[in-house]
Coordinates of C-alpha atoms and ligand atoms in Angstrom, one line a residue:
X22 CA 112.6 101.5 65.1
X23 CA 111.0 104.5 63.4
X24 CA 107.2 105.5 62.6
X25 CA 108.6 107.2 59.6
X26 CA 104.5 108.2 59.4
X27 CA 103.3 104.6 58.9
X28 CA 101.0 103.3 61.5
X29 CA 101.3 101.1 64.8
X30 CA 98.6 98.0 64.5
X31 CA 97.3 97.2 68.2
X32 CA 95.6 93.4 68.2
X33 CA 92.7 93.1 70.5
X34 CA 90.1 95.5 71.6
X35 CA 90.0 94.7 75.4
X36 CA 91.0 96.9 78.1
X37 CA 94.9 96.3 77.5
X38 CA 94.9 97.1 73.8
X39 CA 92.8 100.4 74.1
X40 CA 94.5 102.0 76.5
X41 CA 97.7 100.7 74.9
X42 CA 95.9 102.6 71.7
X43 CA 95.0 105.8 73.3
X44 CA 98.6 106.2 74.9
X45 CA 100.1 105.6 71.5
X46 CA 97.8 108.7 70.4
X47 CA 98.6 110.8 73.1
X48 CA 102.5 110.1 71.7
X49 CA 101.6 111.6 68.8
X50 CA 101.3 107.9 66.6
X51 CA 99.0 106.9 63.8
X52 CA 97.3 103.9 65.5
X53 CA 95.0 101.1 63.8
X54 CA 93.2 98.7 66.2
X55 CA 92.0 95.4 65.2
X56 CA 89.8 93.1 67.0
X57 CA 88.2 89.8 65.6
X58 CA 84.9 90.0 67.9
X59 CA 81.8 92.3 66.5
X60 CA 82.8 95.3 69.1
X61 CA 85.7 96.3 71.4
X62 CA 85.7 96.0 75.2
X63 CA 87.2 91.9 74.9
X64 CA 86.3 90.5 78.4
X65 CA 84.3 93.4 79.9
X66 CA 81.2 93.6 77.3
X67 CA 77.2 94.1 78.4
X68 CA 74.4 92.7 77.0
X69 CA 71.0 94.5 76.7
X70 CA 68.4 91.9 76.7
X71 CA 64.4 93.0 77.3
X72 CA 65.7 95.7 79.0
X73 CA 68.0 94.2 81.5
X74 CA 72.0 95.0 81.4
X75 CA 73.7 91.8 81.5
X76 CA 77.6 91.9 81.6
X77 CA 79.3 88.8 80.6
X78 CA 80.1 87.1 83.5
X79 CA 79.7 89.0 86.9
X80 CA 82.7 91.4 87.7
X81 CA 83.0 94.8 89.2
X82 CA 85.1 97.7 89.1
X83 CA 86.9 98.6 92.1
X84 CA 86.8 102.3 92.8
X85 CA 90.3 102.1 94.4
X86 CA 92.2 101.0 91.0
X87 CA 94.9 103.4 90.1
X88 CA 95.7 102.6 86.9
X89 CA 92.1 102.9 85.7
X90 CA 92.0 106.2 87.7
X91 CA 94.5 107.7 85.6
X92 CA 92.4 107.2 82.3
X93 CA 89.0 106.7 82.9
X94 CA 86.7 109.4 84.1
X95 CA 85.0 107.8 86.6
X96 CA 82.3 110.6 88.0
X97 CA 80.4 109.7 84.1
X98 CA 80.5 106.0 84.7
X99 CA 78.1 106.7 87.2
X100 CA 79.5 104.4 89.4
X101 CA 77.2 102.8 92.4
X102 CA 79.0 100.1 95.0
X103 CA 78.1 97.2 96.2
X104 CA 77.4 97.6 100.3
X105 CA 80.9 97.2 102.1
X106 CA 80.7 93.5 103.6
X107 CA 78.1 90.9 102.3
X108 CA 76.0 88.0 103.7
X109 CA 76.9 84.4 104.0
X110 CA 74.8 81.5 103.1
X111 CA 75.2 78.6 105.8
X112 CA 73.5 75.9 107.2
X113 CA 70.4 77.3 105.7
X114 CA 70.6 81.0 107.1
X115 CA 71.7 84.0 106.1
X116 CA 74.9 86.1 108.6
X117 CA 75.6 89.6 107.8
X118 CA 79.3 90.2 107.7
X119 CA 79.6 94.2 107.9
X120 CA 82.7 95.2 106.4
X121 CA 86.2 93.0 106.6
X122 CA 88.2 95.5 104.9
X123 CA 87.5 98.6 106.7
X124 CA 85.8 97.6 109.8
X125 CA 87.3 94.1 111.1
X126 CA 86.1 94.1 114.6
X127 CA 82.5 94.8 113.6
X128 CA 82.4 92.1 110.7
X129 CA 84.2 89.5 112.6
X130 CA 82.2 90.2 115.1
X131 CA 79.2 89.9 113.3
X132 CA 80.2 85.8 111.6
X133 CA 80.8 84.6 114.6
X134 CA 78.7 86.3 117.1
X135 CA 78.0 85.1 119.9
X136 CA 81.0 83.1 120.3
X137 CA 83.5 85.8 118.7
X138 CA 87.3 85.2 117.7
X139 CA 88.7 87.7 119.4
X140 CA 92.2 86.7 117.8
X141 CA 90.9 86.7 114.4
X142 CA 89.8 90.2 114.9
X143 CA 93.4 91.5 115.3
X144 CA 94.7 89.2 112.4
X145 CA 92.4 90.4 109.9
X146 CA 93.5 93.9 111.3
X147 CA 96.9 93.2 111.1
X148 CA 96.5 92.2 107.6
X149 CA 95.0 94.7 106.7
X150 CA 97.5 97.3 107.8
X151 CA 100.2 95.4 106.5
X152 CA 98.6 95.6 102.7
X153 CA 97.5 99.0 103.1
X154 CA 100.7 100.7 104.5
X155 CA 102.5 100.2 100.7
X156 CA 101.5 103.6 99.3
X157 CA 101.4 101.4 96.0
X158 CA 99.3 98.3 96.2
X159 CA 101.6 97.5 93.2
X160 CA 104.2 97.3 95.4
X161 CA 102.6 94.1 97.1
X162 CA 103.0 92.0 93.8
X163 CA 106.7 92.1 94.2
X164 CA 106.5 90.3 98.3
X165 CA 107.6 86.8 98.4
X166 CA 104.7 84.3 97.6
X167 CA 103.0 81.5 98.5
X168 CA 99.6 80.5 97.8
X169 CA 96.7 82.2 99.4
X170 CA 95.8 79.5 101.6
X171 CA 99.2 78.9 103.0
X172 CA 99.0 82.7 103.9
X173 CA 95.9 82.7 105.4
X174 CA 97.3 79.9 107.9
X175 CA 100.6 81.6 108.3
X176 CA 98.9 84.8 109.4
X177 CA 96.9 82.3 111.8
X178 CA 93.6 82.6 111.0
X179 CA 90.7 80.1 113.0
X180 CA 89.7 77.3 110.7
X181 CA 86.3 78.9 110.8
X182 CA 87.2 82.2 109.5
X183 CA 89.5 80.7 106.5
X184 CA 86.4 78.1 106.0
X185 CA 83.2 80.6 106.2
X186 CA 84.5 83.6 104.9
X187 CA 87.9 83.7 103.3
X188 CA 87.1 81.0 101.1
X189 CA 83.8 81.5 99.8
X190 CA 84.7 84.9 99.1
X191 CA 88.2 84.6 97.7
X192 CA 87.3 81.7 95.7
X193 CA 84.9 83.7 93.9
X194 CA 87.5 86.5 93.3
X195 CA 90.1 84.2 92.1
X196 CA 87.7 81.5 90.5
X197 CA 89.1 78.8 92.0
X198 CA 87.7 77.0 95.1
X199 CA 91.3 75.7 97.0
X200 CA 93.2 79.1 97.1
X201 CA 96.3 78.0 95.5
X202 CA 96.7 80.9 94.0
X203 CA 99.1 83.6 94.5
X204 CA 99.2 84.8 98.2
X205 CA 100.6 88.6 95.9
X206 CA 96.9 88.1 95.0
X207 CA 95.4 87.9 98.0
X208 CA 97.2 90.9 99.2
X209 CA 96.7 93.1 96.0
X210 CA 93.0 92.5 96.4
X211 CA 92.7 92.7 100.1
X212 CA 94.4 96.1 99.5
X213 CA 91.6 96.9 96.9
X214 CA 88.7 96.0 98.7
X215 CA 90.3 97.9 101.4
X216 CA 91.1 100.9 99.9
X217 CA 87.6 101.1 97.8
X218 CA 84.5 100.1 97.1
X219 CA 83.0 97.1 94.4
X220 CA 81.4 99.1 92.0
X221 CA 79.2 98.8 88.5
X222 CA 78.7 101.6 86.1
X223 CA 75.5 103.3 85.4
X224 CA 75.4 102.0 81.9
X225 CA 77.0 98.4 82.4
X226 CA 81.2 97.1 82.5
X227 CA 80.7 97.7 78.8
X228 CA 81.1 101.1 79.5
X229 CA 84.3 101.7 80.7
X230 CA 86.1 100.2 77.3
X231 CA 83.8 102.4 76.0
X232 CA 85.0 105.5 77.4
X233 CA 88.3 104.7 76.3
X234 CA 87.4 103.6 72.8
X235 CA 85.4 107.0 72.5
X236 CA 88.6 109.2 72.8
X237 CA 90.1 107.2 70.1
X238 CA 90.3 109.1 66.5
X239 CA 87.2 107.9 64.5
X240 CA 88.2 105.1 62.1
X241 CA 91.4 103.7 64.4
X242 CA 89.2 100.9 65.4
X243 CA 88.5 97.9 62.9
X244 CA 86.1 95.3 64.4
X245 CA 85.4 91.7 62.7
X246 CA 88.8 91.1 61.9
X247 CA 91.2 88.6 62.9
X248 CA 94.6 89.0 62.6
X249 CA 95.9 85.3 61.6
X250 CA 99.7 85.8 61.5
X251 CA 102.1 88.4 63.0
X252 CA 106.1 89.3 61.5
X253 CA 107.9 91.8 62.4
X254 CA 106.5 95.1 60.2
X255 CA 103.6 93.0 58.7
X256 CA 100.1 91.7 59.7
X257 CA 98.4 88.9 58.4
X258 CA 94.7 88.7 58.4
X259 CA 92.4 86.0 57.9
X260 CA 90.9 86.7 54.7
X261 CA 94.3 86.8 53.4
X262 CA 95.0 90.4 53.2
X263 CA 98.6 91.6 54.7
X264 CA 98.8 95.4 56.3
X265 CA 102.2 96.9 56.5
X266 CA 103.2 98.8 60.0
X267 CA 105.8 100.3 61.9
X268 CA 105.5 98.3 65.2
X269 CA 102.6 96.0 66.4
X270 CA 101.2 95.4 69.6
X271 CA 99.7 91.8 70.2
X272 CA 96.9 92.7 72.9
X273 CA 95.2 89.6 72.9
X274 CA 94.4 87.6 76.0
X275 CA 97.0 84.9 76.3
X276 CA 96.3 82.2 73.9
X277 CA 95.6 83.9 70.8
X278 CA 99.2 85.8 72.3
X279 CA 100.7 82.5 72.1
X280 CA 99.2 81.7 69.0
X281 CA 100.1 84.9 67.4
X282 CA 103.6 84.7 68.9
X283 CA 104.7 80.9 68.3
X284 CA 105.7 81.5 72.4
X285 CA 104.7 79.2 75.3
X286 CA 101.3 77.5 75.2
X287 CA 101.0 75.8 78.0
X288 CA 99.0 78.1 79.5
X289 CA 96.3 77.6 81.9
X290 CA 92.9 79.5 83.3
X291 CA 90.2 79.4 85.2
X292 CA 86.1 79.7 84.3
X293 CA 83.0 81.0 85.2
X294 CA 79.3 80.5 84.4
X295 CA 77.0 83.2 84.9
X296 CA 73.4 83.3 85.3
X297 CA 70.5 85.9 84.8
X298 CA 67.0 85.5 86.3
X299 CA 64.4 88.3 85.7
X300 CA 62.8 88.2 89.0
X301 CA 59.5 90.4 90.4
X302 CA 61.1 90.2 94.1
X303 CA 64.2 90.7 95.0
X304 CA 65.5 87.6 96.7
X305 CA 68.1 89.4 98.8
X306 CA 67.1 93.5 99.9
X307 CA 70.5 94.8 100.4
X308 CA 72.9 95.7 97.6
X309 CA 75.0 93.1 98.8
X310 CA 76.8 89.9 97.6
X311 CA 76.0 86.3 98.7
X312 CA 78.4 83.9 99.2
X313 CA 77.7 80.8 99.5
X314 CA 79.9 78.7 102.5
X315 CA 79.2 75.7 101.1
X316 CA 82.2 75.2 98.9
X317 CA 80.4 71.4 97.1
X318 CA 77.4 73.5 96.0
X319 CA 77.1 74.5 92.1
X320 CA 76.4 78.4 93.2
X321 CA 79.4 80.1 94.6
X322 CA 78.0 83.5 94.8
X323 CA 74.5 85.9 93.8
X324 CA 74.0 89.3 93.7
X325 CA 71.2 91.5 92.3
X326 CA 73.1 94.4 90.2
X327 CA 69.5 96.0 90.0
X328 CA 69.9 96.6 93.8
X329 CA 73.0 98.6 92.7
X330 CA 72.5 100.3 89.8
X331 CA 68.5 99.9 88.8
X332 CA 69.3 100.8 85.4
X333 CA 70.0 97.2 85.3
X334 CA 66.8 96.2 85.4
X335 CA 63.7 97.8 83.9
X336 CA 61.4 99.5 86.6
X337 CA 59.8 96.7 89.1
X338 CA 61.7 94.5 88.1
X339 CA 65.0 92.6 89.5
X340 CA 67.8 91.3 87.9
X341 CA 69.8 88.2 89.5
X342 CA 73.0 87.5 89.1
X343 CA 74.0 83.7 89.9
X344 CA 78.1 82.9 89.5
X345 CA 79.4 79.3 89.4
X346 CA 83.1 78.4 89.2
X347 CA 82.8 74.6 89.1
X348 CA 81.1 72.3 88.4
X349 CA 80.6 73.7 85.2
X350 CA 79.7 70.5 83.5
X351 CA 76.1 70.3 82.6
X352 CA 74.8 71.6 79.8
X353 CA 73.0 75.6 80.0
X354 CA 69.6 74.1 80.6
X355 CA 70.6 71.5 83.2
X356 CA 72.8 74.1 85.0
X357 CA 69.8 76.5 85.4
X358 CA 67.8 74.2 86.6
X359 CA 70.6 72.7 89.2
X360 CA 71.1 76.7 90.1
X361 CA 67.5 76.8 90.8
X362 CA 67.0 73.4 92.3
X363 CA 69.7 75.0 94.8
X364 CA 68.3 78.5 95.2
X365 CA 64.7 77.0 96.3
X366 CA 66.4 75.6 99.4
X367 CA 67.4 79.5 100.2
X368 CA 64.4 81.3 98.9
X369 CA 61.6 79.1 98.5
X370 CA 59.0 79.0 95.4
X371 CA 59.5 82.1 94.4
X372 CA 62.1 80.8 92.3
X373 CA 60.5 79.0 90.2
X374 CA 58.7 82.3 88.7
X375 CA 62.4 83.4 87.9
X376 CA 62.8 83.6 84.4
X377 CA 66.0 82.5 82.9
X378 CA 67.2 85.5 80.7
X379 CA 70.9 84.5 79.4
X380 CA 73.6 81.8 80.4
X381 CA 77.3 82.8 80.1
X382 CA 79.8 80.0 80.0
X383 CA 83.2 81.9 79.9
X384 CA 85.7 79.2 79.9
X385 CA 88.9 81.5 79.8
X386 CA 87.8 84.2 82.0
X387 CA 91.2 84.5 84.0
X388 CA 94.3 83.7 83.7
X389 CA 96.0 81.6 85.9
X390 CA 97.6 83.2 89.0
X391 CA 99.2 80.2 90.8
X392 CA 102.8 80.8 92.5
X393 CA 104.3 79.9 89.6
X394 CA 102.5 81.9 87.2
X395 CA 103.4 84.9 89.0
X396 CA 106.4 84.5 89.2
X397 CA 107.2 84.2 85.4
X398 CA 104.6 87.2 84.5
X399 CA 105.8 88.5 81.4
X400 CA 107.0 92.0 82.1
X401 CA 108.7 93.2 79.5
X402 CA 106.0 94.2 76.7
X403 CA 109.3 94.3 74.0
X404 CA 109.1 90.8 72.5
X405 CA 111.0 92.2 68.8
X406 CA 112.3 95.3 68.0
X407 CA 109.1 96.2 66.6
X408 CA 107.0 94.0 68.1
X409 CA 105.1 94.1 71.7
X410 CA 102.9 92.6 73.8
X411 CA 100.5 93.4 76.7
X412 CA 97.3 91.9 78.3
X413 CA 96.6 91.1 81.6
X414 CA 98.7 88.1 81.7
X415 CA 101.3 90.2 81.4
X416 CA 100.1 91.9 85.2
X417 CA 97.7 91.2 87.7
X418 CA 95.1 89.7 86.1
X419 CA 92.7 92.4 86.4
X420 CA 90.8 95.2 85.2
X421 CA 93.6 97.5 86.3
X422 CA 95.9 94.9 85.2
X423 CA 95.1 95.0 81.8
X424 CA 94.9 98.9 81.7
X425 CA 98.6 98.9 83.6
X426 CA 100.2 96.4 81.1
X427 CA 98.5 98.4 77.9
X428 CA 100.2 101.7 79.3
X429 CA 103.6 99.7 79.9
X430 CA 103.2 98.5 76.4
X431 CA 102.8 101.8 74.8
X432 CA 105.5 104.0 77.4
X433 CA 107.9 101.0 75.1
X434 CA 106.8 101.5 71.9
X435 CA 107.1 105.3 72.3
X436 CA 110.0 105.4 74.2
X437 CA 111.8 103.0 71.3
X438 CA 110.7 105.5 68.9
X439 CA 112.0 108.6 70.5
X440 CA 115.7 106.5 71.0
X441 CA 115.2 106.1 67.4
X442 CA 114.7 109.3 66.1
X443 CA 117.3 111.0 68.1
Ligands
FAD22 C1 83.7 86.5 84.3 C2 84.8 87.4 84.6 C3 84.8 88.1 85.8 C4 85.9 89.0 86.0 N1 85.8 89.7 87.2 C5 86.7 90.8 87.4 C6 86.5 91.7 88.4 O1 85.5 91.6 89.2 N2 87.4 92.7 88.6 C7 88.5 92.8 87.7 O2 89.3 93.7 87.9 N3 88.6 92.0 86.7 C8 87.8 91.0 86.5 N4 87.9 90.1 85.4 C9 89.1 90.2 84.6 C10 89.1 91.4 83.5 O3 87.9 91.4 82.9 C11 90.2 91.1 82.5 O4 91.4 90.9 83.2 C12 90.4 92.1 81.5 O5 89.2 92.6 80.9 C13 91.3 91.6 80.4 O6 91.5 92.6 79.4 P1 92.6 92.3 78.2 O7 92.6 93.5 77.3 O8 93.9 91.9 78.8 O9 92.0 91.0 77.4 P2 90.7 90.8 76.7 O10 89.6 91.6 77.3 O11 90.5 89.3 76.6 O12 90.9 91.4 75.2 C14 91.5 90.7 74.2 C15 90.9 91.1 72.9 O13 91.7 90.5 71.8 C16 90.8 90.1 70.8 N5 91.5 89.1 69.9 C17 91.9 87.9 70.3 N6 92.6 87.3 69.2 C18 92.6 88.2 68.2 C19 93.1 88.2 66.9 N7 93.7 87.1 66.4 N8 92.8 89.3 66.1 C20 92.2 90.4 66.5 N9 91.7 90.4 67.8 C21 91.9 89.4 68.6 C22 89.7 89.5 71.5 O14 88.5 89.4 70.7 C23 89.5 90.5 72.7 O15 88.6 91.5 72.4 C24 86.9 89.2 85.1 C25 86.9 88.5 83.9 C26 85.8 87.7 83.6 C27 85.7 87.0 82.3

């Protein structure tokens, strides 16, 4: 393959194709990004609504990603964590659980007090020095698997610690509420929360596309454009029009990638809805998360981000953050209300002067990450001579995922054109 001067077309404006982009630029490359949605930043955008930051669905950046490290600058993202640990919701009270990841004894400790599992204290220990003694969390992805749950029991975790923490707290990671997936997961993530802290930037998630799309030469990125058809040194766009290219990269999450690439379809995912109350009180004091132990109920987790970073709210005021991952149902209005109906059991009145500020139903949030998934991640971004994929199907379906695989992505693309030319 050679550039010969003409340009390389990324597809999708998300976190894969604009590091994928940037790389590309570093190499040297004319680049022209295309993305079908009104702005870039795919599955990490923010909302500004009467002064709140809303991100679309609830996620977080975790400080400890080392992909992101490499090309984001973190210290301006203004990054502000989440309090190590959280609190648990069950049988109608609230437990503090200090810090799993980094301080076992004291956390466990703190669920179970006054009865205490002593031997759960040494497992989660064990575990945790187990995922954190690979210099390279990558590394962990490439263990034999099973799924999470079966790992939880093979390390021999009490019923009540798998049932009262790892699962209300996992299944919110993973979006799914039985813990079939990958047991890599588990581990990768368990390294992550270990290794850092569950962050959100000063200025929303929208902000770290952002900071990628900034270094970007002005006029790479195209936005409101779909790209309709793909052949090997063309591009097809939906109103018709064909651009001409030296390679493409198909950045797209993973069923537009099918589409694009008449490959595999049967995909599957998992989804999310995401609630925003503007409320005067905070319900919850700490900048902590909430999960929620009982695994039937409609909310699986709550957070205030304002607690966090109060530039997500304006001042006296509190944003709440309410995630579900099933059942998902009812329609917007019913599901506020069933979110409510739930939350007045755990805060009283005061949630009825909660004003509803925006709904997010995100059906493909994630890519699957069963056993079987992972097994048949697509690692090779070279799918033609000229034509490449990445995404964070293609990796752990992440944040740092998605940055890992656009890298990969572009490190072929560059290193088929230097094989090329010489
Ligand atoms: C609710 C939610 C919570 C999450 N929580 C976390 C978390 O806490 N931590 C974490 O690390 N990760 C989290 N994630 C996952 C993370 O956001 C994603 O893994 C990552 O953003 C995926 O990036 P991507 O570039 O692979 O894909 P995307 O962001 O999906 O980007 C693909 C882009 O391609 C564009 N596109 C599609 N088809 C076309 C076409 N035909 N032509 C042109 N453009 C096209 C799309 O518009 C989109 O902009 C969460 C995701 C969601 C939705």
């Amino acid at each position: 393959m050679s550039s010969s001067g003409r340009e390389i077309i990324v597809i999708g404006g998300g976190l894969a194709g604009l590091t994928c982009a940037l790389m590309l630029q570093k190499g040297g490359q004319k680049i022209q990004l295309i993305e079908a949605s009104e702005r870039i930043g795919g599955r990490v955008k923010t909302d500004q609504i009467d002064g709140f930051l809303l991100d679309r669905g609830f996620q977080v950046f975790q400080s400890s990603y080392p992909t992101a490290a490499k090309w984001l600058d973190l210290k301006s993202l203004n990054l502000r964590a989440f309090r190590n640990g959280c609190l648990l919701r069950k049988d109608d009270s609230f437990k503090v659980v200090a810090d799993p990841w980094r301080n076992p004894l004291d956390s466990l400790r703190s669920i179970f007090a006054p009865t205490g599992k002593l031997s759960d204290f040494s497992k989660v220990a064990r575990f945790r020095q187990r995922v954190r003694s690979e210099k390279d969390p990558y590394v962990l992805l490439e263990s034999p698997q099973t799924t999470a749950i079966e790992r939880l029991h093979q390390c021999g975790f009490s019923t009540e610690i798998i049932e009262d923490f790892f699962k209300p707290f996992y299944s919110g990671v993973f979006l799914e509420k039985e813990l079939t997936t990958s047991s890599r997961m588990l581990d990768f993530t368990f390294s992550m929360f270990s290794r850092g802290e569950a962050t959100l930037p000063a200025d929303g998630m929208e902000a770290i596309p952002r900071q990628l799309a900034k270094q970007l030469h002005p006029g790479t990125i195209r936005t409101q454009t779909t790209v309709s058809e793909i052949r090997d040194g063309l591009v097809k766009l939906d109103d018709g029009s064909s651009l001409s290219c030296a390679a493409i990269v198909v950045a797209t999450e993973m069923p537009a990638a099918a589409r694009l690439l008449q490959a595999d379809s049967s995909y599957t995912y998992r989804s999310t809805r995401c609630v925003y109350f503007d409320a005067g009180n905070a319900p919850v004091e700490s900048p902590s998360i909430v999960l929620n132990c009982d695994m039937n109920s409609i909310v699986n987790s709550l957070c205030c981000p304002s607690r966090v970073q109060p530039s997500y709210a304006p001042e006296n005021r509190t944003l709440v953050s309410v995630t579900s991952i099933g059942p998902l149902d009812r329609s917007p209005h019913d599901h506020v209300e069933a979110v409510r109906d739930e939350l007045r059991e755990w805060f009283g009145s005061d949630v009825d002067r909660w004003r509803p500020l925006s709904t997010y139903n995100i059906p493909y949030s994630l890519p699957d990450q069963s056993v079987a998934n992972m097994e048949q991640i697509v690692k090779t971004p070279r799918v033609t001579d000229t034509i490449y994929r990445c995404g964070d199907y293609c990796d752990t379906r992440s944040i740092d995922g998605a940055i890992r695989s656009g890298e990969r992505a572009a490190a072929a693309v560059l290193a088929d054109l230097k094989s090329a030319s010489s």
